[in-house]
Structure formats: C-alpha cells, structure tokens
Coordinates of C-alpha atoms in Angstrom, one line a residue:
M1 CA -3.3 7.0 7.1
V2 CA -7.1 6.5 7.5
K3 CA -9.5 9.1 7.5
L4 CA -13.4 9.4 7.7
I5 CA -14.9 10.5 4.3
H6 CA -18.4 10.0 5.1
T7 CA -21.0 9.2 7.8
L8 CA -24.2 7.1 6.9
A9 CA -27.1 8.0 9.4
D10 CA -30.5 6.7 7.8
H11 CA -31.0 3.9 9.8
G12 CA -33.6 4.3 12.9
D13 CA -31.7 1.4 15.3
D14 CA -28.6 -0.6 15.8
V15 CA -26.8 -0.8 12.7
S16 CA -25.9 -5.0 12.7
C17 CA -23.8 -5.1 9.4
C18 CA -22.6 -4.0 6.6
A19 CA -20.8 -5.6 3.7
F20 CA -19.8 -4.9 0.5
S21 CA -19.8 -5.5 -3.2
S22 CA -17.6 -4.4 -5.7
S23 CA -19.8 -1.3 -6.6
L24 CA -22.3 -0.9 -3.4
L25 CA -22.7 -1.6 0.1
A26 CA -25.6 -2.7 2.2
S27 CA -26.2 -2.3 5.6
C28 CA -29.2 -3.6 8.1
S29 CA -30.2 -2.8 11.5
L30 CA -32.7 -3.8 14.2
D31 CA -34.9 -1.4 12.6
K32 CA -35.5 -4.4 10.4
S33 CA -34.4 -3.2 7.0
I34 CA -31.7 -3.2 5.0
R35 CA -30.0 -0.2 3.0
L36 CA -28.3 -0.1 -0.7
Y37 CA -25.7 3.4 -1.3
S38 CA -23.6 3.5 -4.4
L39 CA -19.4 3.3 -3.9
S40 CA -19.7 6.0 -6.3
D41 CA -21.0 9.0 -4.1
F42 CA -22.8 7.0 -1.4
A43 CA -26.1 7.4 -2.8
E44 CA -28.4 5.2 -1.6
L45 CA -30.0 3.4 -3.5
P46 CA -33.6 4.1 -5.1
H47 CA -35.2 0.7 -4.0
S48 CA -33.4 1.4 -0.4
P49 CA -34.4 0.2 1.7
L50 CA -35.7 -3.1 1.4
K51 CA -38.3 -4.1 3.8
F52 CA -39.6 -7.9 4.4
H53 CA -38.5 -9.4 7.9
T54 CA -41.1 -8.6 10.7
Y55 CA -38.5 -8.6 13.4
A56 CA -34.6 -7.3 13.5
V57 CA -32.2 -7.7 10.9
H58 CA -28.5 -9.3 11.7
C59 CA -26.8 -10.2 9.2
C60 CA -26.6 -9.5 5.2
C61 CA -24.3 -10.1 2.4
F62 CA -23.4 -10.0 -0.8
S63 CA -22.9 -13.0 -3.6
P64 CA -19.5 -12.9 -4.8
S65 CA -20.6 -11.7 -8.0
G66 CA -22.8 -8.9 -6.1
H67 CA -26.2 -9.6 -7.6
V68 CA -28.1 -10.9 -5.4
L69 CA -27.9 -10.0 -1.4
A70 CA -28.9 -12.2 1.4
S71 CA -30.5 -11.4 4.6
C72 CA -31.3 -13.0 7.9
S73 CA -33.3 -11.8 10.6
T74 CA -34.9 -12.8 14.3
D75 CA -37.7 -13.9 12.6
G76 CA -36.6 -17.0 11.2
T77 CA -36.0 -16.1 7.4
T78 CA -32.8 -15.8 5.4
V79 CA -34.3 -13.5 1.9
L80 CA -32.6 -13.5 -1.3
W81 CA -32.6 -10.3 -2.7
S82 CA -32.1 -8.8 -6.5
A83 CA -29.2 -6.1 -5.4
H84 CA -29.9 -4.3 -8.9
S85 CA -33.3 -3.9 -8.6
G86 CA -34.8 -4.3 -4.7
H87 CA -37.0 -7.1 -6.0
T88 CA -37.4 -9.7 -3.5
L89 CA -36.0 -13.5 -5.2
T90 CA -37.2 -16.0 -2.2
V91 CA -37.6 -16.7 1.7
L92 CA -35.7 -19.0 3.1
E93 CA -36.9 -20.3 5.8
Q94 CA -34.8 -22.0 8.8
P95 CA -35.8 -25.3 10.2
G96 CA -37.7 -25.2 13.3
G97 CA -38.0 -21.8 12.9
S98 CA -35.5 -20.4 15.3
P99 CA -34.3 -16.6 14.8
V100 CA -31.4 -16.4 12.0
R101 CA -28.7 -14.7 13.4
V102 CA -25.9 -15.1 10.6
C103 CA -25.2 -15.5 7.0
C104 CA -23.0 -16.1 4.0
F105 CA -22.5 -17.4 0.6
S106 CA -20.0 -20.1 -0.6
P107 CA -16.7 -17.9 -3.2
D108 CA -18.5 -20.1 -6.1
S109 CA -21.7 -18.9 -4.6
A110 CA -23.6 -22.6 -5.1
Y111 CA -24.2 -22.2 -1.4
L112 CA -25.5 -20.0 1.6
A113 CA -25.0 -20.9 5.0
S114 CA -27.7 -19.7 7.1
G115 CA -27.1 -19.6 11.6
A116 CA -29.7 -20.1 14.1
A117 CA -30.1 -19.7 17.7
D118 CA -31.0 -23.0 18.2
G119 CA -27.5 -24.0 16.8
S120 CA -28.7 -25.0 13.7
V121 CA -26.9 -24.6 10.4
V122 CA -28.2 -25.1 7.0
L123 CA -27.0 -25.1 3.1
W124 CA -29.1 -23.8 1.2
N125 CA -28.7 -24.5 -3.2
A126 CA -28.1 -21.0 -3.9
Q127 CA -30.0 -21.3 -7.2
S128 CA -32.9 -23.8 -6.7
Y129 CA -33.4 -21.7 -2.9
K130 CA -33.7 -25.4 -1.9
L131 CA -32.4 -27.1 1.3
Y132 CA -29.1 -29.1 0.8
R133 CA -27.8 -30.4 3.9
C134 CA -28.5 -29.5 7.7
G135 CA -26.3 -29.7 10.5
S136 CA -26.2 -28.6 14.8
V137 CA -24.1 -27.7 17.7
K138 CA -25.2 -28.7 20.8
D139 CA -26.7 -26.3 23.4
S140 CA -25.9 -22.5 21.7
S141 CA -26.6 -20.0 19.4
L142 CA -24.9 -20.2 16.0
V143 CA -23.5 -16.3 16.1
A144 CA -21.3 -16.5 13.2
C145 CA -20.2 -17.9 10.0
A146 CA -17.2 -17.8 6.8
F147 CA -16.1 -20.0 4.3
S148 CA -12.9 -20.5 3.2
P149 CA -11.6 -19.0 0.6
D150 CA -11.6 -22.1 -1.5
G151 CA -15.0 -22.9 -0.7
G152 CA -14.0 -26.5 0.1
L153 CA -14.7 -25.8 4.3
F154 CA -16.5 -23.3 6.3
V155 CA -16.2 -22.5 10.3
T156 CA -19.4 -21.9 12.5
G157 CA -18.8 -19.5 15.6
S158 CA -21.6 -20.5 18.4
S159 CA -22.6 -18.5 21.7
G160 CA -20.7 -21.5 24.1
G161 CA -17.3 -20.5 22.6
D162 CA -16.5 -23.6 20.1
L163 CA -15.0 -22.9 16.8
T164 CA -16.3 -25.4 14.4
V165 CA -15.3 -26.9 10.8
W166 CA -17.4 -29.0 8.3
D167 CA -16.8 -30.0 4.8
D168 CA -19.1 -29.0 1.9
R169 CA -21.3 -31.9 2.7
M170 CA -22.1 -30.9 6.1
R171 CA -19.8 -33.2 7.6
C172 CA -17.7 -31.9 11.0
L173 CA -14.8 -32.3 10.5
H174 CA -13.3 -30.8 13.9
S175 CA -14.8 -28.5 16.9
E176 CA -12.7 -26.9 19.7
K177 CA -13.4 -24.4 22.4
A178 CA -11.8 -21.2 21.1
H179 CA -13.2 -18.4 23.0
D180 CA -14.4 -18.9 26.9
L181 CA -16.8 -16.8 27.0
G182 CA -18.9 -16.7 23.5
I183 CA -17.3 -16.4 19.8
T184 CA -19.0 -13.5 18.5
C185 CA -17.4 -12.9 14.5
C186 CA -15.1 -15.2 12.3
S187 CA -12.9 -14.3 9.2
F188 CA -11.2 -16.0 6.4
S189 CA -8.2 -14.2 4.6
S190 CA -8.9 -14.5 1.5
Q191 CA -5.2 -15.3 0.2
P192 CA -3.8 -18.8 1.1
L193 CA -0.6 -19.4 3.0
S194 CA 2.1 -20.1 0.4
G195 CA 4.2 -23.4 1.7
G196 CA 3.7 -26.7 3.0
E197 CA 3.6 -30.0 1.5
Q198 CA 2.0 -30.4 -2.2
G199 CA -1.9 -30.6 -2.7
L200 CA -2.0 -29.1 1.1
Q201 CA -4.1 -25.4 1.4
S202 CA -4.1 -23.5 3.9
Y203 CA -5.6 -20.3 5.3
R204 CA -5.5 -18.3 8.2
L205 CA -8.6 -17.4 10.1
A206 CA -9.4 -14.5 12.8
S207 CA -11.7 -14.8 15.7
C208 CA -13.0 -12.9 18.1
G209 CA -15.5 -12.9 21.5
Q210 CA -16.8 -11.8 24.3
D211 CA -13.3 -12.6 26.5
C212 CA -12.0 -9.7 24.8
E213 CA -9.5 -11.6 22.6
I214 CA -9.4 -11.8 19.0
K215 CA -7.3 -15.2 17.7
L216 CA -5.6 -15.9 15.0
W217 CA -5.7 -19.4 13.5
I218 CA -4.1 -21.4 10.9
V219 CA -6.8 -23.6 8.8
S220 CA -5.1 -26.6 6.8
F221 CA -6.7 -29.0 4.9
T222 CA -5.9 -31.5 2.2
H223 CA -7.8 -35.1 0.9
V224 CA -4.4 -36.8 1.7
L225 CA -3.4 -35.5 5.1
G226 CA -6.7 -34.4 6.7
F227 CA -7.9 -31.5 9.2
E228 CA -5.7 -29.4 10.9
L229 CA -6.8 -26.1 12.5
K230 CA -4.1 -24.8 14.3
Y231 CA -3.6 -21.6 16.9
K232 CA -1.1 -19.2 15.9
S233 CA -1.4 -15.8 18.1
T234 CA -3.6 -13.5 19.7
L235 CA -3.8 -9.4 18.9
S236 CA -4.5 -7.6 21.8
G237 CA -5.3 -4.2 22.1
H238 CA -9.5 -4.2 23.1
C239 CA -10.6 -3.7 26.7
A240 CA -14.0 -4.8 25.9
P241 CA -15.6 -7.9 24.7
V242 CA -15.1 -7.7 20.4
L243 CA -17.9 -8.2 18.7
A244 CA -16.5 -8.2 14.9
C245 CA -13.4 -8.9 13.1
A246 CA -12.8 -9.0 8.6
F247 CA -9.6 -8.8 6.7
S248 CA -8.5 -6.3 4.7
H249 CA -9.1 -8.4 0.8
D250 CA -5.6 -8.8 0.4
G251 CA -5.2 -10.4 3.6
Q252 CA -2.5 -8.0 5.4
M253 CA -5.1 -6.2 7.7
L254 CA -7.5 -7.3 10.0
A255 CA -10.0 -5.0 11.4
S256 CA -12.1 -4.9 14.2
G257 CA -14.9 -3.2 16.4
S258 CA -15.5 -4.1 20.1
V259 CA -17.8 -2.7 23.0
D260 CA -15.2 -0.3 24.3
K261 CA -16.6 1.7 21.6
S262 CA -12.9 1.8 19.2
V263 CA -12.3 0.1 16.1
I264 CA -8.5 -1.0 15.8
I265 CA -6.6 -2.0 12.3
Y266 CA -3.9 -4.2 13.1
G267 CA -1.1 -4.8 10.8
I268 CA -1.6 -8.9 9.9
G269 CA 2.8 -9.4 9.0
T270 CA 3.7 -7.5 12.0
Q271 CA 0.7 -7.8 14.1
S272 CA 1.1 -4.7 15.5
V273 CA -1.9 -2.1 16.5
L274 CA -1.9 0.1 13.0
H275 CA -4.8 2.7 13.8
T276 CA -7.7 3.0 16.8
L277 CA -10.6 4.7 15.2
T278 CA -12.7 5.8 17.9
Q279 CA -14.9 8.3 15.9
H280 CA -18.0 6.1 17.0
T281 CA -20.3 6.7 20.2
R282 CA -21.5 4.1 21.2
Y283 CA -20.8 -0.5 20.7
V284 CA -18.8 -1.4 17.4
T285 CA -20.9 -4.6 16.1
T286 CA -19.5 -4.6 12.7
C287 CA -16.9 -4.2 9.8
A288 CA -15.8 -4.3 6.5
F289 CA -13.7 -3.7 4.2
A290 CA -14.6 -3.3 0.0
P291 CA -12.8 -5.8 -1.8
N292 CA -10.2 -4.7 -4.1
T293 CA -10.2 -1.1 -2.7
L294 CA -8.6 0.9 0.4
L295 CA -12.2 1.4 2.0
L296 CA -13.4 0.3 5.3
A297 CA -16.9 0.1 6.8
T298 CA -17.8 0.0 10.3
G299 CA -21.2 0.1 11.3
S300 CA -22.4 0.7 15.4
M301 CA -25.0 0.9 18.0
D302 CA -25.0 4.7 17.7
K303 CA -27.1 3.9 14.5
T304 CA -24.0 5.3 11.8
V305 CA -22.1 3.5 9.4
N306 CA -18.8 5.8 9.2
I307 CA -17.2 5.1 5.7
W308 CA -13.1 5.0 6.1
Q309 CA -10.2 5.5 3.2
F310 CA -6.8 4.4 3.9
D311 CA -4.5 5.8 2.3
L312 CA -1.9 4.2 -0.4
E313 CA 1.2 4.4 2.3
T314 CA -1.0 1.9 4.4
P315 CA 0.8 -1.5 5.0
C316 CA -2.8 -3.3 3.0
Q317 CA -0.6 -3.5 0.3
G318 CA 2.6 -4.5 1.2
S319 CA 5.1 -2.3 1.6
M320 CA 7.4 -3.1 -2.0
N321 CA 7.3 -1.4 -5.4
D322 CA 6.0 -4.3 -7.2
Q323 CA 2.9 -5.0 -5.0
L324 CA 1.7 -1.7 -4.8
K325 CA 2.1 -1.6 -8.3
H326 CA 0.0 -4.2 -9.0
F327 CA -2.4 -3.2 -6.7
I328 CA -3.4 -0.3 -8.5
E329 CA -3.2 -2.0 -11.8
D330 CA -6.6 -4.0 -10.2
W331 CA -8.5 -1.4 -9.8
S332 CA -11.6 -1.4 -11.3
E333 CA -13.6 2.0 -13.4
E334 CA -15.3 1.6 -9.9
D335 CA -12.0 2.2 -7.6
V336 CA -11.2 5.2 -10.2
S337 CA -14.0 6.7 -9.7
V338 CA -13.1 6.6 -5.6
W339 CA -9.2 8.1 -5.9
L340 CA -11.1 10.7 -8.0
R341 CA -13.5 11.9 -5.8
A342 CA -10.6 11.2 -2.4
Q343 CA -8.9 14.3 -4.8
G344 CA -11.3 16.7 -5.0
L345 CA -11.8 15.4 -9.2
E346 CA -15.5 14.9 -9.0
D347 CA -16.2 16.5 -12.0
L348 CA -14.1 14.3 -13.6
V349 CA -15.8 11.1 -12.5
G350 CA -18.0 11.1 -15.7
I351 CA -15.4 11.4 -18.3
F352 CA -13.4 8.5 -16.5
R353 CA -16.0 6.4 -16.4
V354 CA -17.4 6.7 -20.2
N355 CA -14.0 5.7 -21.1
N356 CA -13.7 3.2 -19.7
I357 CA -10.3 4.1 -17.3
D358 CA -9.6 1.3 -14.8
G359 CA -6.5 1.2 -12.9
K360 CA -3.3 -0.3 -15.5
E361 CA -4.9 2.5 -17.8
L362 CA -5.2 4.8 -14.8
L363 CA -0.8 4.8 -14.9
H364 CA -0.7 5.2 -18.2
L365 CA -2.4 8.5 -18.9
T366 CA -0.5 11.9 -20.0
K367 CA -1.5 15.3 -20.8
E368 CA -2.0 14.3 -24.6
S369 CA -4.3 11.7 -23.7
L370 CA -6.4 13.9 -21.2
A371 CA -6.2 16.4 -23.8
G372 CA -6.9 14.6 -27.0
D373 CA -8.4 11.3 -26.2
L374 CA -10.3 12.6 -22.5
K375 CA -11.3 15.9 -24.0
I376 CA -10.7 17.8 -20.2
E377 CA -10.6 21.2 -22.1
S378 CA -9.2 22.7 -18.5
L379 CA -5.8 23.2 -18.1
G380 CA -6.2 23.1 -14.2
L381 CA -8.0 19.8 -14.1
R382 CA -5.5 18.2 -16.6
N383 CA -2.8 19.1 -14.0
K384 CA -4.2 18.1 -11.1
V385 CA -4.7 14.6 -12.4
L386 CA -1.1 14.6 -13.5
R387 CA -0.3 15.4 -10.1
S388 CA -1.9 13.1 -8.8
I389 CA -1.5 10.4 -10.6
E390 CA 2.6 11.5 -10.8
E391 CA 1.9 10.6 -7.0
L392 CA 0.6 7.3 -6.8
R393 CA 3.5 6.5 -9.1
T394 CA 6.4 8.5 -6.5
R395 CA 4.6 6.5 -3.2
M396 CA 5.2 3.8 -5.5
D397 CA 8.8 4.1 -6.0
S398 CA 9.4 5.4 -1.9
L399 CA 7.8 1.9 -0.9
S400 CA 10.7 0.6 -2.8
S401 CA 12.6 0.5 0.3
G402 CA 10.9 -2.0 2.0
I403 CA 10.9 0.2 5.8
P404 CA 7.5 -0.6 6.3
D405 CA 5.0 2.5 6.5
E406 CA 3.7 1.8 9.8
F407 CA 7.2 2.0 11.8
I408 CA 7.9 5.4 10.5
C409 CA 6.9 8.7 12.6
P410 CA 4.4 10.6 10.8
I411 CA 6.2 14.0 12.4
T412 CA 9.5 13.1 11.4
R413 CA 9.2 11.0 9.0
E414 CA 11.7 8.8 10.5
V415 CA 11.7 5.0 11.8
M416 CA 10.7 4.8 15.4
K417 CA 12.9 4.2 18.3
D418 CA 9.9 4.7 20.9
P419 CA 7.0 4.9 19.7
V420 CA 3.6 5.9 21.6
I421 CA -0.2 5.7 20.9
A422 CA -1.6 9.7 20.9
S423 CA -5.6 10.0 21.7
D424 CA -6.1 10.4 17.9
G425 CA -5.0 6.5 17.6
Y426 CA -1.8 7.3 15.9
S427 CA 1.3 6.0 17.0
Y428 CA 4.2 8.7 17.4
E429 CA 8.0 9.0 18.4
R430 CA 7.8 10.2 21.7
E431 CA 10.2 12.8 21.2
A432 CA 8.6 14.6 18.8
M433 CA 5.3 14.1 19.8
E434 CA 6.2 15.6 23.6
S435 CA 7.5 18.2 21.5
W436 CA 4.0 19.1 19.2
I437 CA 2.2 19.0 22.4
H438 CA 4.8 21.5 24.1
K439 CA 4.5 24.1 21.0
K440 CA 1.0 24.3 22.2
K441 CA -0.5 22.0 19.2
R442 CA -3.3 20.5 21.6
T443 CA -4.1 19.2 17.6
S444 CA -3.1 15.9 15.5
P445 CA -0.5 15.8 13.6
M446 CA -2.5 13.2 11.0
T447 CA -6.0 14.8 11.7
N448 CA -5.8 18.4 12.7
L449 CA -8.7 17.8 14.8
A450 CA -8.5 18.9 19.1
L451 CA -6.7 15.6 20.8
P452 CA -9.1 14.6 23.2
S453 CA -6.2 13.8 25.7
L454 CA -2.4 14.4 25.6
V455 CA -1.4 11.5 27.0
L456 CA 0.8 9.0 25.0
T457 CA 1.0 5.1 26.3
P458 CA 3.9 2.8 25.2
N459 CA 3.7 1.3 21.9
R460 CA 5.3 -1.8 23.0
T461 CA 3.9 -4.1 20.5
L462 CA 4.8 -1.7 17.9
K463 CA 8.6 -1.3 19.2
M464 CA 9.0 -5.0 19.2
A465 CA 7.9 -5.2 15.6
I466 CA 10.1 -2.5 14.3
N467 CA 13.0 -4.5 16.3
R468 CA 12.5 -7.8 14.8
W469 CA 12.7 -5.6 11.4
L470 CA 15.8 -3.9 12.4
E471 CA 17.6 -7.2 13.2
T472 CA 16.8 -9.0 9.9
H473 CA 17.1 -6.1 7.8
Q474 CA 20.1 -4.2 8.6
K475 CA 22.6 -7.1 9.7

C-alpha cells in the first residue's frame, strides 16, 4: 500500500525535478528557484528558497554525502550549493553557454556531469570545481544522465533517442537508438545483478521516452570482456509520453511519471504494475525515491510535489522475512523519525533522537527500556509504541511465507485469480471488488476515498505474474 502523506505547493511554476538526501528533499522549478525541506516534518528550511539562476531550473541533485546540492538551468550554469547553509559554493559555466538540462554526481563524489541543449556533456572535478573532460552527441540535446553504481561509467540520453555510454575518461563506449521519439530520463538501479563471469559487473538500467515506453536494459562492463548494453524488456502502462523514471533504493521497484498525469509503480521482479497514483492534475515531470526509507516524491506541472509513503508490505524490500528485517535494521535515526510520525507518535520524535534510536535499536525496545531509559511516562504512549513495533515484527513473520504481497487481494487477503485494476489505482480480485461495489460502496477499499469511476480493468500483466509464480512454487 502507498499513501499520500504530504503535498508541497510553494513553487510558482512547473516543478521540474526533485531529489532526496538522507535528511532533505530538494525541488526545483521553472520559477528559477530551488527549495529545500526537512524530511523530519517537511518544513521548508530557513535558507530556502535558493536563488541565483536567471532562467528556469531544470534539474537538481545531492552529492552522495548530502552536503552539496547541484542545480542547472537554461541560463547555461550549474551551481553547487551548501545544502545545510544555502551558500553558493561555485558556479560552473557550460562551454558555449548552452542551456543545461541535467546534472548528476558520481557515486564517489569525485565528478559532476552536466548535459546541455547543444549536445555537450562535461565532467567537472567536484572538489576543485575545474573542468575535467568534455564530450558531445550530434544533432541532439542531452536531457538525461546517470552514473553506474560503481562509478566506472555513465549513461546519457538525448532528445534524438540515443542512449550513449561513457567511461570515466569520457570515452564513448557505445551509442544505441533506444526510443524513437526521444529519451526523457534514465536511471540505474543501485543494486548490482548477481551471477555472471568473474570480474563482470552488471547493472539494471531504465530509460523512458516520448514513445510512451519504459525500457529495461542490462549494462555490463569489465576490463577483460569489454562492454555490453543489452535490451531486456519493456514496461507498459502509460498512455502518453513518460517524462521520468527512478528505481527504489533496493532496486525492487521502479516509479515513472507521465504526460497522462499518472505515476505508475512497477515491481521489478514480476514487472507488474503495483500502484497507479493519479493525484496530480497536470503532467508528472519528476519522481525520486528516498535512500533507505519508504518515501517517494513526485513533481508536476501543477506546481506541487507530492510525498508518498509505502506500507512495509510493499515489495520494495522483497518478500522474505530476513530481507525486511535487514531493511528495518538499516533505518537511520531520521528514518525512525519518519516512521514515528506515520504512526501518530510525533511527540516522541525528540526523545528518540536524543537517545539515538535507529532501526536496530527500535526493534530491541521493550516496555522496560521505554519507561526506564527513554523516560516515557505515559503508559498509553508506551503501549502504542510497543504495538507499532510488534506490527513490524508481525509483518516480518507474515512475509516469511514468500508470497509477494502484490499478489494478495486487499479485500479477501487471498492470492488473486482474476485481478482487476479499479479507478483508485489498486488491484483487487474481480468478484470481491464487484461485490464491494454492489453493496453501494462507491469508495476505495484502500483509501476510503470516493472512486472516480466504477470501471474495472483486467490486470493481465499481474495475472500472468501470479500464474508464473504459482507454477514455480506450487509444484
């Protein structure tokens, strides 16, 4: 389950990009500004908005440490900011002064790549702020860029539809027509693919474009065997150009935003639609997952950024008990703060922070430690915390059966035989949903909001995934 928990409506024009660090959310806009918010309460920081650019800001991204924020603009510059003070660190001018459409940091923070409308791509030394290497693509604007998780190569996407792969010395390794009508975004999964020959690094790459498609690729690179970009599959669901795509931090989900005003979340393992989010009223231009927490940000031409939170049963963490347990144990203190707010325990955030309660400590809390160590005097609050923690443990236990939760009907809690998609974006067993509607319940079983339509659409992709899973696991 995924729910809308906050809407930010501070920009005065289209939201063009949003990005997370471990503690902050950044958004930028055609209104020439960048805004920063705390993940603890989504309050805008005192030094926000950041203003320097003289034209529209197209992209923003955090350095891996989260200390530096980069933004790029039609004004031909890429600006580096101190994320925590808002001070300008440097202004990088694109050679030729062409509008800069995209920027991204390498995983080791050594380089910043910037791509421009004239097809130029620059690698900047992110410590000295000096130009390191330049490259270019012909007859196209550069509109997408992503580094592989190991930093050994990066991929650019152009308005002409080409995916181009570069090594860290700006040598072009490969170029391929990926989307006939132009690429809009590309994203690497942070998780390497297992298996393969010794010394072979393989990663999953997603690209999307004006052709309404999302394509999955396998990128492999080794100094011995060379480089390979291999098309894997196409994800369907959008009925208009797809403007943005992003993998979840564990690589198990992919989110996409489209001109059809929707956000679709896919399960990578089954390649099925998990959720369709339709709260934006205009084109969805950007989407980003937070690192190590269950949050998704989506931005739109409706001038808003929506923040979504995933239920722990969402297959972002996989379906096995040990995977979920490991995921929660990796929660930072900030992640625990977000979880507390989701449970209605905002008053305890300060106490948990002072005592440095992270995910691992959270799972080991007892009624004695809550009363003695954390000094929580209210019996009701202590009991509510313990019930919420017990729910985490219960969900970990229930997931040990290995049945992917997206295969379970939210109404019957049984594996679906004939899944359909309702107008709330969720999938249900047809018979159960028809019965729900027949009882004059025109509300969503998941959100309790009014259903925009009573039309039920067969989810054939999900049905095939369920059948494949049953064939494999019930022999």
